Coordinates of C-alpha atoms in Angstrom, one line a residue:
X78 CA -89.1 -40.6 107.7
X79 CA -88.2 -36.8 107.9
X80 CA -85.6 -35.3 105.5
X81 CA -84.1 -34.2 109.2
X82 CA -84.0 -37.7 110.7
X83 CA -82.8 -39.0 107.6
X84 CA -80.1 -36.4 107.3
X85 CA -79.1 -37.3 110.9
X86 CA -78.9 -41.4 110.5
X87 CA -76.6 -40.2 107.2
X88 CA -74.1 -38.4 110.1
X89 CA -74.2 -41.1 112.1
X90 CA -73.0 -43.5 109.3
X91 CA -70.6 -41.1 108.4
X92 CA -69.1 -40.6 112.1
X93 CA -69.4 -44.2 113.0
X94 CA -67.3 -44.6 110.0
X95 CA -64.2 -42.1 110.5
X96 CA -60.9 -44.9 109.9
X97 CA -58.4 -44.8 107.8
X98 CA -57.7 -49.0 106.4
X99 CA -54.0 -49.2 107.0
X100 CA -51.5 -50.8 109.9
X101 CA -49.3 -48.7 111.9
X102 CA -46.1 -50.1 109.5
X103 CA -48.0 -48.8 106.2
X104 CA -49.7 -46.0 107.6
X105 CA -46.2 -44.2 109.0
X106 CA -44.6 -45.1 105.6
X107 CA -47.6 -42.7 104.1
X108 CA -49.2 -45.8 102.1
X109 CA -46.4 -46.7 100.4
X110 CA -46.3 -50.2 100.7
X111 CA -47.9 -51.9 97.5
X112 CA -44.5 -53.5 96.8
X113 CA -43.4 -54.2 100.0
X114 CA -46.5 -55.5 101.8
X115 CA -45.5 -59.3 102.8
X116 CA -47.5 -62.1 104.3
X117 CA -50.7 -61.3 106.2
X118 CA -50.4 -57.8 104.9
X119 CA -50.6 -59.1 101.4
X120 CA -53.8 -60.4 101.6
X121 CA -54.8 -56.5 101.3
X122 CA -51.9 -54.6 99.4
X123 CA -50.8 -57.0 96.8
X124 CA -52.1 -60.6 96.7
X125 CA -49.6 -61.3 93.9
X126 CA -46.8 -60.6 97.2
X127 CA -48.2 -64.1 98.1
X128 CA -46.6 -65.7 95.9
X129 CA -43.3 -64.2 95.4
X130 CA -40.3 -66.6 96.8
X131 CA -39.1 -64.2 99.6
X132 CA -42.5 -64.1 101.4
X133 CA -44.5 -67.4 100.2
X134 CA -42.6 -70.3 102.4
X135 CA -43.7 -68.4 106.0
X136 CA -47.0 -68.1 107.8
X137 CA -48.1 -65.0 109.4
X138 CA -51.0 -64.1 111.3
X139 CA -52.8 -60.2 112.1
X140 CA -54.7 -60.8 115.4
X141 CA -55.9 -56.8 114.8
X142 CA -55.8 -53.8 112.6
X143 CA -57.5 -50.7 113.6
X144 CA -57.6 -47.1 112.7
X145 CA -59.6 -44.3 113.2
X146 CA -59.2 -40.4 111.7
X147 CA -61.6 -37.8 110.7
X148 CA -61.1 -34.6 108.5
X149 CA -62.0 -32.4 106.1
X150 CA -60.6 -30.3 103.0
X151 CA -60.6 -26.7 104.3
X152 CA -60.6 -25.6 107.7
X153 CA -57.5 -26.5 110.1
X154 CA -57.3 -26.4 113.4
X155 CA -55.9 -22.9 114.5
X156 CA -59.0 -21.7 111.9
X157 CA -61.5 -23.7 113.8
X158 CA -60.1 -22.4 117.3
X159 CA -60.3 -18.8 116.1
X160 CA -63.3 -18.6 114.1
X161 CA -65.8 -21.3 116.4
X162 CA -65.4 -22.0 119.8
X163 CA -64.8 -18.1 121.3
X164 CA -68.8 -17.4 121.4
X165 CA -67.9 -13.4 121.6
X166 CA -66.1 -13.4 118.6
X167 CA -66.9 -10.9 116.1
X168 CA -65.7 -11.6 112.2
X169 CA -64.4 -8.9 110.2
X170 CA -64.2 -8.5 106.6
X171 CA -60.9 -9.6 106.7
X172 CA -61.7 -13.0 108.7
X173 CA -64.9 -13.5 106.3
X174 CA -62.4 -13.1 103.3
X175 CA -59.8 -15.9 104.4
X176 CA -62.3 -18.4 106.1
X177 CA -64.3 -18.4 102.8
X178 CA -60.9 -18.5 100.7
X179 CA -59.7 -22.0 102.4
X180 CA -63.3 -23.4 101.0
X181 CA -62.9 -24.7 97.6
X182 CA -64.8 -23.3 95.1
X183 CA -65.9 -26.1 92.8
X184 CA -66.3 -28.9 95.8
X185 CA -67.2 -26.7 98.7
X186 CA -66.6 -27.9 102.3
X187 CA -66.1 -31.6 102.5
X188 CA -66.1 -34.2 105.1
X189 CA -64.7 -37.5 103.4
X190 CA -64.0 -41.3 105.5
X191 CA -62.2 -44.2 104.7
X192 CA -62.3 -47.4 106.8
X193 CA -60.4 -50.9 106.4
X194 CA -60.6 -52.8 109.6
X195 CA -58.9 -55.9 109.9
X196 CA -60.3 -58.4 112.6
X197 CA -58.7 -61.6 112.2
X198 CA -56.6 -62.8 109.1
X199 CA -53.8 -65.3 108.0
X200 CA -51.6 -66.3 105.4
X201 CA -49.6 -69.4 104.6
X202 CA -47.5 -70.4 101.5
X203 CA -49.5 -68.6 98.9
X204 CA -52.7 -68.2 100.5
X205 CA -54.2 -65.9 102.8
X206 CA -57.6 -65.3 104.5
X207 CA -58.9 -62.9 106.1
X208 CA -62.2 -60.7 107.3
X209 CA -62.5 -57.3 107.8
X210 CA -64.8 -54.3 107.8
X211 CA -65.1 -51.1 105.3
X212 CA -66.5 -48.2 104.6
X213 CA -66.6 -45.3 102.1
X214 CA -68.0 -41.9 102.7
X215 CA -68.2 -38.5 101.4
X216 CA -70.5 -35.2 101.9
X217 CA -70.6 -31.7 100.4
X218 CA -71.9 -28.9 101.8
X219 CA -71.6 -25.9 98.9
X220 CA -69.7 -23.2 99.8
X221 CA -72.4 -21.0 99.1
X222 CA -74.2 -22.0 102.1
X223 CA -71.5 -20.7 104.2
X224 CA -71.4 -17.3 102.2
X225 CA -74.5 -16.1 102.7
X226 CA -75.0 -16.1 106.5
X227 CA -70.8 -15.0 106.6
X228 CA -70.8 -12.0 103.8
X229 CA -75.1 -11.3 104.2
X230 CA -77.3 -11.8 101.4
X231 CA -77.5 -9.7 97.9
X232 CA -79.8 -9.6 95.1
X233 CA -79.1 -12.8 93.1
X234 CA -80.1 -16.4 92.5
X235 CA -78.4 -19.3 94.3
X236 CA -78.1 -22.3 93.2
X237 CA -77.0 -24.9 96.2
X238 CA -76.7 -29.2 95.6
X239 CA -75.1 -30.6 98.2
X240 CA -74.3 -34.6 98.2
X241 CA -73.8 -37.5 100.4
X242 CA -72.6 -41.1 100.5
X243 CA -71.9 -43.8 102.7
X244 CA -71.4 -47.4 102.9
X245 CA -70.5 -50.4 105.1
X246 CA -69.5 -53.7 104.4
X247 CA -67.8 -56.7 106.1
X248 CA -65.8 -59.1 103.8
X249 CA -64.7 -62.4 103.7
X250 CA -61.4 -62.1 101.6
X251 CA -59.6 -65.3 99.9
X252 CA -56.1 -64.7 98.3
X253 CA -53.7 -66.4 96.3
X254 CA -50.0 -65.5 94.5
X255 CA -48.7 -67.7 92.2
X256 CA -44.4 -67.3 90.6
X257 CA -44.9 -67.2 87.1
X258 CA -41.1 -66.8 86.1
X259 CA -38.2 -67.1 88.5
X260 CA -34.4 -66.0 87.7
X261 CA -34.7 -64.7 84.2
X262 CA -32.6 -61.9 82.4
X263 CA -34.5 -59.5 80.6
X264 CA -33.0 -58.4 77.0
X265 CA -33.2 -55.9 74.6
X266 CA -31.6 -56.3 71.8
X267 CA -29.9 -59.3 72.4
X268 CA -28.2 -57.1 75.3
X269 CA -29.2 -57.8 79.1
X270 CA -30.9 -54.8 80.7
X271 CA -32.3 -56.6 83.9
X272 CA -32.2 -59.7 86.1
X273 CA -35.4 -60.5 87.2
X274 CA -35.7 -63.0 90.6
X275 CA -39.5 -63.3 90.8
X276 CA -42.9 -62.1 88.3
X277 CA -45.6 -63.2 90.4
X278 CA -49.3 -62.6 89.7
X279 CA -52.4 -62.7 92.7
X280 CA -56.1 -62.2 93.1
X281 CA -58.4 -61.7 95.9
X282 CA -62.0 -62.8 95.8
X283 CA -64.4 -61.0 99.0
X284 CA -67.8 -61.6 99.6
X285 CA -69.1 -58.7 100.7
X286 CA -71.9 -58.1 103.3
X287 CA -73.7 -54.9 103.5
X288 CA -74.2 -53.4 106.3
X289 CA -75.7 -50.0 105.7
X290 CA -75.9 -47.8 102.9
X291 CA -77.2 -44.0 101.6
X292 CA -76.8 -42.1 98.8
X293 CA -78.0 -38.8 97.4
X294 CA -79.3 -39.1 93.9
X295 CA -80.1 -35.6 93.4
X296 CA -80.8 -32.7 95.6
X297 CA -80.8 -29.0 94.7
X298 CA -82.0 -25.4 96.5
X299 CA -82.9 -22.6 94.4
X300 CA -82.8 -19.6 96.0
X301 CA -83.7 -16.3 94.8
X302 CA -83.1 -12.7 96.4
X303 CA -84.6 -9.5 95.0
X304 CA -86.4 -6.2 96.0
X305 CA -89.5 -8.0 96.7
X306 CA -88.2 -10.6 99.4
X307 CA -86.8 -14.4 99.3
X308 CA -88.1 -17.0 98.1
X309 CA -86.9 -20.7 97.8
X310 CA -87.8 -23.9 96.0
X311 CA -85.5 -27.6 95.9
X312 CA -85.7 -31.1 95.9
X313 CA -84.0 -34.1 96.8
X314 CA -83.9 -37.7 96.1
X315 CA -82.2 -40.4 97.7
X316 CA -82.0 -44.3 98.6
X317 CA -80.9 -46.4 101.5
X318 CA -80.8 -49.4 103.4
X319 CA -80.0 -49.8 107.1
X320 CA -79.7 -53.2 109.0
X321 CA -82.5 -54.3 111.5
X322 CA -82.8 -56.7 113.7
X323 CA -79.2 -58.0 112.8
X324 CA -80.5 -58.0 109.1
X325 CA -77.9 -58.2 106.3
X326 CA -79.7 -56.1 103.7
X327 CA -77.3 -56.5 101.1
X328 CA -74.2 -59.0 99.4
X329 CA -72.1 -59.3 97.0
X330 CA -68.7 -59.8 95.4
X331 CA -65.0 -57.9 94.8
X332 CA -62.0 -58.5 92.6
X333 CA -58.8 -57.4 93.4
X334 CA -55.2 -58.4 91.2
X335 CA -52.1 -57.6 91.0
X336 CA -49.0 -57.8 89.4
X337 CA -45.0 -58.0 91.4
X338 CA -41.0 -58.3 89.8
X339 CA -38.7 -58.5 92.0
X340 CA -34.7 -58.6 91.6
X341 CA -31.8 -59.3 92.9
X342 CA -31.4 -56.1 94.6
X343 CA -34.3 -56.9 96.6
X344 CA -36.5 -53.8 94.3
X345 CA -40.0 -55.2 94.1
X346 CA -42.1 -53.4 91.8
X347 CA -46.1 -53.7 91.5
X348 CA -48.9 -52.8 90.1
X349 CA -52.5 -53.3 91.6
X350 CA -55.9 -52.9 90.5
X351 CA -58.2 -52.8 93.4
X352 CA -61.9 -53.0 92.8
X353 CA -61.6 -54.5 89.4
X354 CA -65.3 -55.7 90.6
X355 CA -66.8 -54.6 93.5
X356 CA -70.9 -54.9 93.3
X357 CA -73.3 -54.7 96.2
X358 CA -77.1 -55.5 95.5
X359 CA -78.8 -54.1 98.2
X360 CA -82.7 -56.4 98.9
X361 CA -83.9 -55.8 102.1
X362 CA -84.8 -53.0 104.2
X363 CA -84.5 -50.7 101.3
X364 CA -86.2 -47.1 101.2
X365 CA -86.6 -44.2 98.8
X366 CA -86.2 -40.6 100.5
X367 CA -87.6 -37.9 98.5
X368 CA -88.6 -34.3 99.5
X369 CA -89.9 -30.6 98.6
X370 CA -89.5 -27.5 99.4
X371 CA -91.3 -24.4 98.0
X372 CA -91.8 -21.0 99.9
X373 CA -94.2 -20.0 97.2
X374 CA -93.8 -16.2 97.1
X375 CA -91.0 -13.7 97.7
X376 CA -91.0 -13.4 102.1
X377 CA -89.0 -11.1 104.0
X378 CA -86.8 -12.4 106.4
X379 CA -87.9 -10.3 109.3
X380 CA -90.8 -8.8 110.2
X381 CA -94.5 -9.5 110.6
X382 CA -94.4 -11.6 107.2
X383 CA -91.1 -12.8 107.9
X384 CA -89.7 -16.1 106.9
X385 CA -89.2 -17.6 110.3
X386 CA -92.5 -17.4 110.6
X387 CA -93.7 -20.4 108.3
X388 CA -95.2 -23.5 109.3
X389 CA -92.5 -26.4 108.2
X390 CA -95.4 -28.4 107.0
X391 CA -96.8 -25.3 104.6
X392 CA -93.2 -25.3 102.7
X393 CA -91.5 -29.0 102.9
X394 CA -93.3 -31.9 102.3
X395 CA -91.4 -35.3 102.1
X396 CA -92.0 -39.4 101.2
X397 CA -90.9 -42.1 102.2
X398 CA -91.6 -45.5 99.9
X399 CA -90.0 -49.3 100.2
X400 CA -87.8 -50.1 97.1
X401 CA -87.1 -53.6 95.7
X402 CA -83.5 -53.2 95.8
X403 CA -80.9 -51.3 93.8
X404 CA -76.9 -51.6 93.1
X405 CA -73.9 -50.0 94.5
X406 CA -70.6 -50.0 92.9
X407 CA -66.7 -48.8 94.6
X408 CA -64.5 -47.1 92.2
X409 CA -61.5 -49.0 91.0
X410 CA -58.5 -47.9 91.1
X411 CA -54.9 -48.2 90.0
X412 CA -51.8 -48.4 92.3
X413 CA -47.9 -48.6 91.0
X414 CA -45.3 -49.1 93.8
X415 CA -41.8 -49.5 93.6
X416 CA -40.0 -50.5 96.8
X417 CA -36.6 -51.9 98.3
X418 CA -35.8 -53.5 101.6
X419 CA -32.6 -54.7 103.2
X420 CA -31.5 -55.9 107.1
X421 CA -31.4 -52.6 108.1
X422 CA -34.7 -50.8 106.6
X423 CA -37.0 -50.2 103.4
X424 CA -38.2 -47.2 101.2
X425 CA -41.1 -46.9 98.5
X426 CA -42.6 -44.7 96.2
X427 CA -46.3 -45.0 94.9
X428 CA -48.5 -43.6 92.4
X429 CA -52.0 -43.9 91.4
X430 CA -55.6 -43.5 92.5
X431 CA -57.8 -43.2 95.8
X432 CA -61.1 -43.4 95.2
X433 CA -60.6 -42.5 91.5
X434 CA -58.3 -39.3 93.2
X435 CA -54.6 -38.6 92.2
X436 CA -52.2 -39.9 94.7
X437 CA -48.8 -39.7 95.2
X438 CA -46.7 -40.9 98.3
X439 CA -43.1 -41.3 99.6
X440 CA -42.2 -43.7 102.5
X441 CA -39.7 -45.1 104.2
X442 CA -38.1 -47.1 107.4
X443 CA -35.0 -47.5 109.7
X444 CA -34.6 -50.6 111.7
X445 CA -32.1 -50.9 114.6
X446 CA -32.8 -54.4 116.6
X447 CA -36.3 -55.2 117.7
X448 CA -37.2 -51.2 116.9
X449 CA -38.4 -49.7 113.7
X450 CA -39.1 -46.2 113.1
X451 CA -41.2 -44.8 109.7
X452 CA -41.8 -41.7 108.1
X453 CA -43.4 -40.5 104.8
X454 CA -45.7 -38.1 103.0
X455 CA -48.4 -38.6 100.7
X456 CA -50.7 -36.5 98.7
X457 CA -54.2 -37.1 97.8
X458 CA -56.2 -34.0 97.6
X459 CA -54.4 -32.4 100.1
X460 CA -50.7 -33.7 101.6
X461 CA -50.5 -35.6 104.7
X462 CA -47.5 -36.3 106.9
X463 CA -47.0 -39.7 108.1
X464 CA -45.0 -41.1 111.1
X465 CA -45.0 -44.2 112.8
X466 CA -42.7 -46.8 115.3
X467 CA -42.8 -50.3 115.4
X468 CA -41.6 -53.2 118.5
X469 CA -40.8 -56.8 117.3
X470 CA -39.9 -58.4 114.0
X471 CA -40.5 -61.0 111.7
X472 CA -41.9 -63.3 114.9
X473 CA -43.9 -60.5 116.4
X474 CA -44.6 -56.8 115.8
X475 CA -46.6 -54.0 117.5
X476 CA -46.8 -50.9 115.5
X477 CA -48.5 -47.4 115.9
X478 CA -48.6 -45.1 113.3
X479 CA -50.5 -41.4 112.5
X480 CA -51.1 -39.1 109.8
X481 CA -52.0 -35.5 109.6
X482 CA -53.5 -34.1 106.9
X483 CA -53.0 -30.5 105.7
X484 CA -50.1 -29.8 108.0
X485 CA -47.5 -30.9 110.3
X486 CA -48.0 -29.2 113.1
X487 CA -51.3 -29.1 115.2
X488 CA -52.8 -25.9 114.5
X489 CA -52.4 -26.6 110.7
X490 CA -53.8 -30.0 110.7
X491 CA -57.1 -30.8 109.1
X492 CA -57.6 -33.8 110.6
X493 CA -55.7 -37.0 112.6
X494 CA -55.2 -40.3 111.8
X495 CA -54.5 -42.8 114.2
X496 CA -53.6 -46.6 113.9
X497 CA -52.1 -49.7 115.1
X498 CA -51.9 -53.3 114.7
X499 CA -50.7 -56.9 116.2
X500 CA -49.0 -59.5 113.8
X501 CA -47.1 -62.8 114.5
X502 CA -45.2 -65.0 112.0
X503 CA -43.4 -68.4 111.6

């Protein structure tokens, strides 16, 4: 396998792979919603929600949950429209300077994917069940890369080492909540500071099935510019496994728990720990991708002698070799919610970590009826702006809900979420 073939079934992952894991309820209340997820929705906020008195005595049931978004962490919309799709257009300094300046220095241009697909769950009492599909993926591209062919090439050595990962997984999830303590008074002091309805505490098991998975180990370009010409030397190594034949190259298992109080005030207030475990052994189909590439001396790039000129197969070579099988782990992370709801709507803060990535969010939601309407913003590496609406009730709900990262508006957008679900309760 070619580094370019292998490079293209890495986009295709990645592409196939563009959701963002949430219903159209928690996505228009920015993600909020590790206190106030109830039910069926438990199952993947909070399993500790499962057993709190105010949600554990009703069944519930998410016949779908489906998202999809893609983005990425520097170029919005009204800079994509300007800069790519007029083919006369002619960049000046002043273009090069502010194209180059929304690229990040330390990360470069990135192109990250979340997916958490819901396809049939349920919960009852304290238990839930439920199966769903996820993925995880991120690629670099160094901003360097972009500099030269933008600003032209100087005298100096670059130094390029771009990155890439991606993984898919269905799960079987189990979940359970049990009520530890039920109307108690906390005291300090001998003095009563709170009243306390529920503590409950939860944990969700998954067996995981892999799917697909790639991963850049290492990978570097060394590029050197000077009087005599350029020349260019690099490597790469990576590993991956890709279902055949309706293969399942890889299994294993995840943890979640979590932690809920709620009072009489109807606050609920959580804490989560998602991926406490989360380990994939990857066995079949499993492949190590390595490569070389090596101009050998200084060439011009135009001319008689001129790079373009060079045979692929005198300056790359590449190998492919069959691996027994190796491990992939997800980052766990931390969420802390504190939430309130009443007849007439809810609100939540959050803090924490996505993907081992600072996050922050603000959410809330009116009711009037059988209609809901939600609104929040989040930040994780960038802020997004949420918004959602929502047909039905405790019986039956519809909801929609999208996200726009980098901006409100359409030109300042760096990407759309989109997604929607279908739950029934008794």
């Amino acid at each position: 396998m070619t580094f370019r073939v292998t490079a293209t079934i890495l986009m295709l992952l990645v592409l196939s792979l563009c959701s963002f894991a949430e219903s159209g309820t928690s996505l228009g209340m920015a993600g909020a919603y590790t206190a106030l997820a109830r039910g069926v929705d438990a199952i993947y906020w909070n399993p500790a929600n499962l057993g709190l008195k105010d949600g554990s005595r009703s069944g519930s049931m998410m016949l779908l949950n489906a998202s999809a978004g893609l983005g990425n962490n520097s170029i919005n919309q009204a800079m994509y429209n300007e800069f790519f799709t007029n083919e006369n257009k002619v960049l000046s300094t002043e273009d090069v300077d502010r194209l180059l300046a929304s690229i990040p220095d330390d990360k470069g241009l990135e192109l990250e994917t979340l997916t958490d697909i819901s396809l049939f769950s349920f919960a009852f009492g304290n238990f839930g069940f439920g199966f769903s599909t996820s993925s995880y993926s991120q690629s670099y591209l160094p901003k360097q890369v972009l500099e030269i062919p933008l600003r032209g090439i100087s005298p100096q050595t670059y130094l390029f080492q771009p990155g890439a990962t991606a993984e898919a997984l269905g799960k079987v999830h189990v979940a359970f909540g049990k009520s530890l303590i039920r109307y108690q008074t906390l005291y300090v002091f001998n003095r009563p500071v709170l009243d306390i309805d529920d503590i409950a505490i939860g944990a969700r098991v998954s067996y995981l099935f892999g799917l697909g998975s790639f991963r850049t180990e290492q990978a570097f370009v060394q590029t050197l510019i000077d009087d005599q010409g350029v020349s260019a030397r690099g490597s790469y190594y990576g590993v991956g496994s890709i279902s055949e034949n309706g293969s399942i190259p890889g299994s294993g298992l995840g943890l979640d728990v979590g932690l809920s109080v709620t009072t009489p005030a109807q606050y609920t207030f959580s804490i989560v720990v998602r991926n406490l475990y989360q380990q994939v052994t990857w066995r079949e189909n499993t492949r190590a991708y390595s490569g070389e590439l090596d101009t050998g001396a200084p060439r011009f790039i135009f001319g008689d002698d001129g790079i373009t000129y060079l045979d692929e197969e005198e300056i790359f070579t590449d190998s492919e070799i069959g691996l027994k099988e190796y491990v992939t782990s997800s980052p766990r992370d931390v969420r802390l919610g504190l939430g309130r709801s009443g007849r007439f709507g809810m609100y939540a803060l959050e803090l924490g970590s996505r993907y081992q990535r600072f996050l922050a969010a603000a959410g809330g939601g009116v009711s009037w009826a059988m209609f809901h309407l939600f609104g929040g913003i989040r930040y994780c590496g960038d802020p997004y702006y949420h918004g959602g609406l929502g047909l039905g009730g405790e019986a039956f709900m519809l909801d929609v809900g999208i996200a726009s990262r980098g901006g409100v508006t359409q030109n300042a957008s760096k990407g759309v979420v989109l997604a929607g679900s279908l739950r029934v309760g008794w």
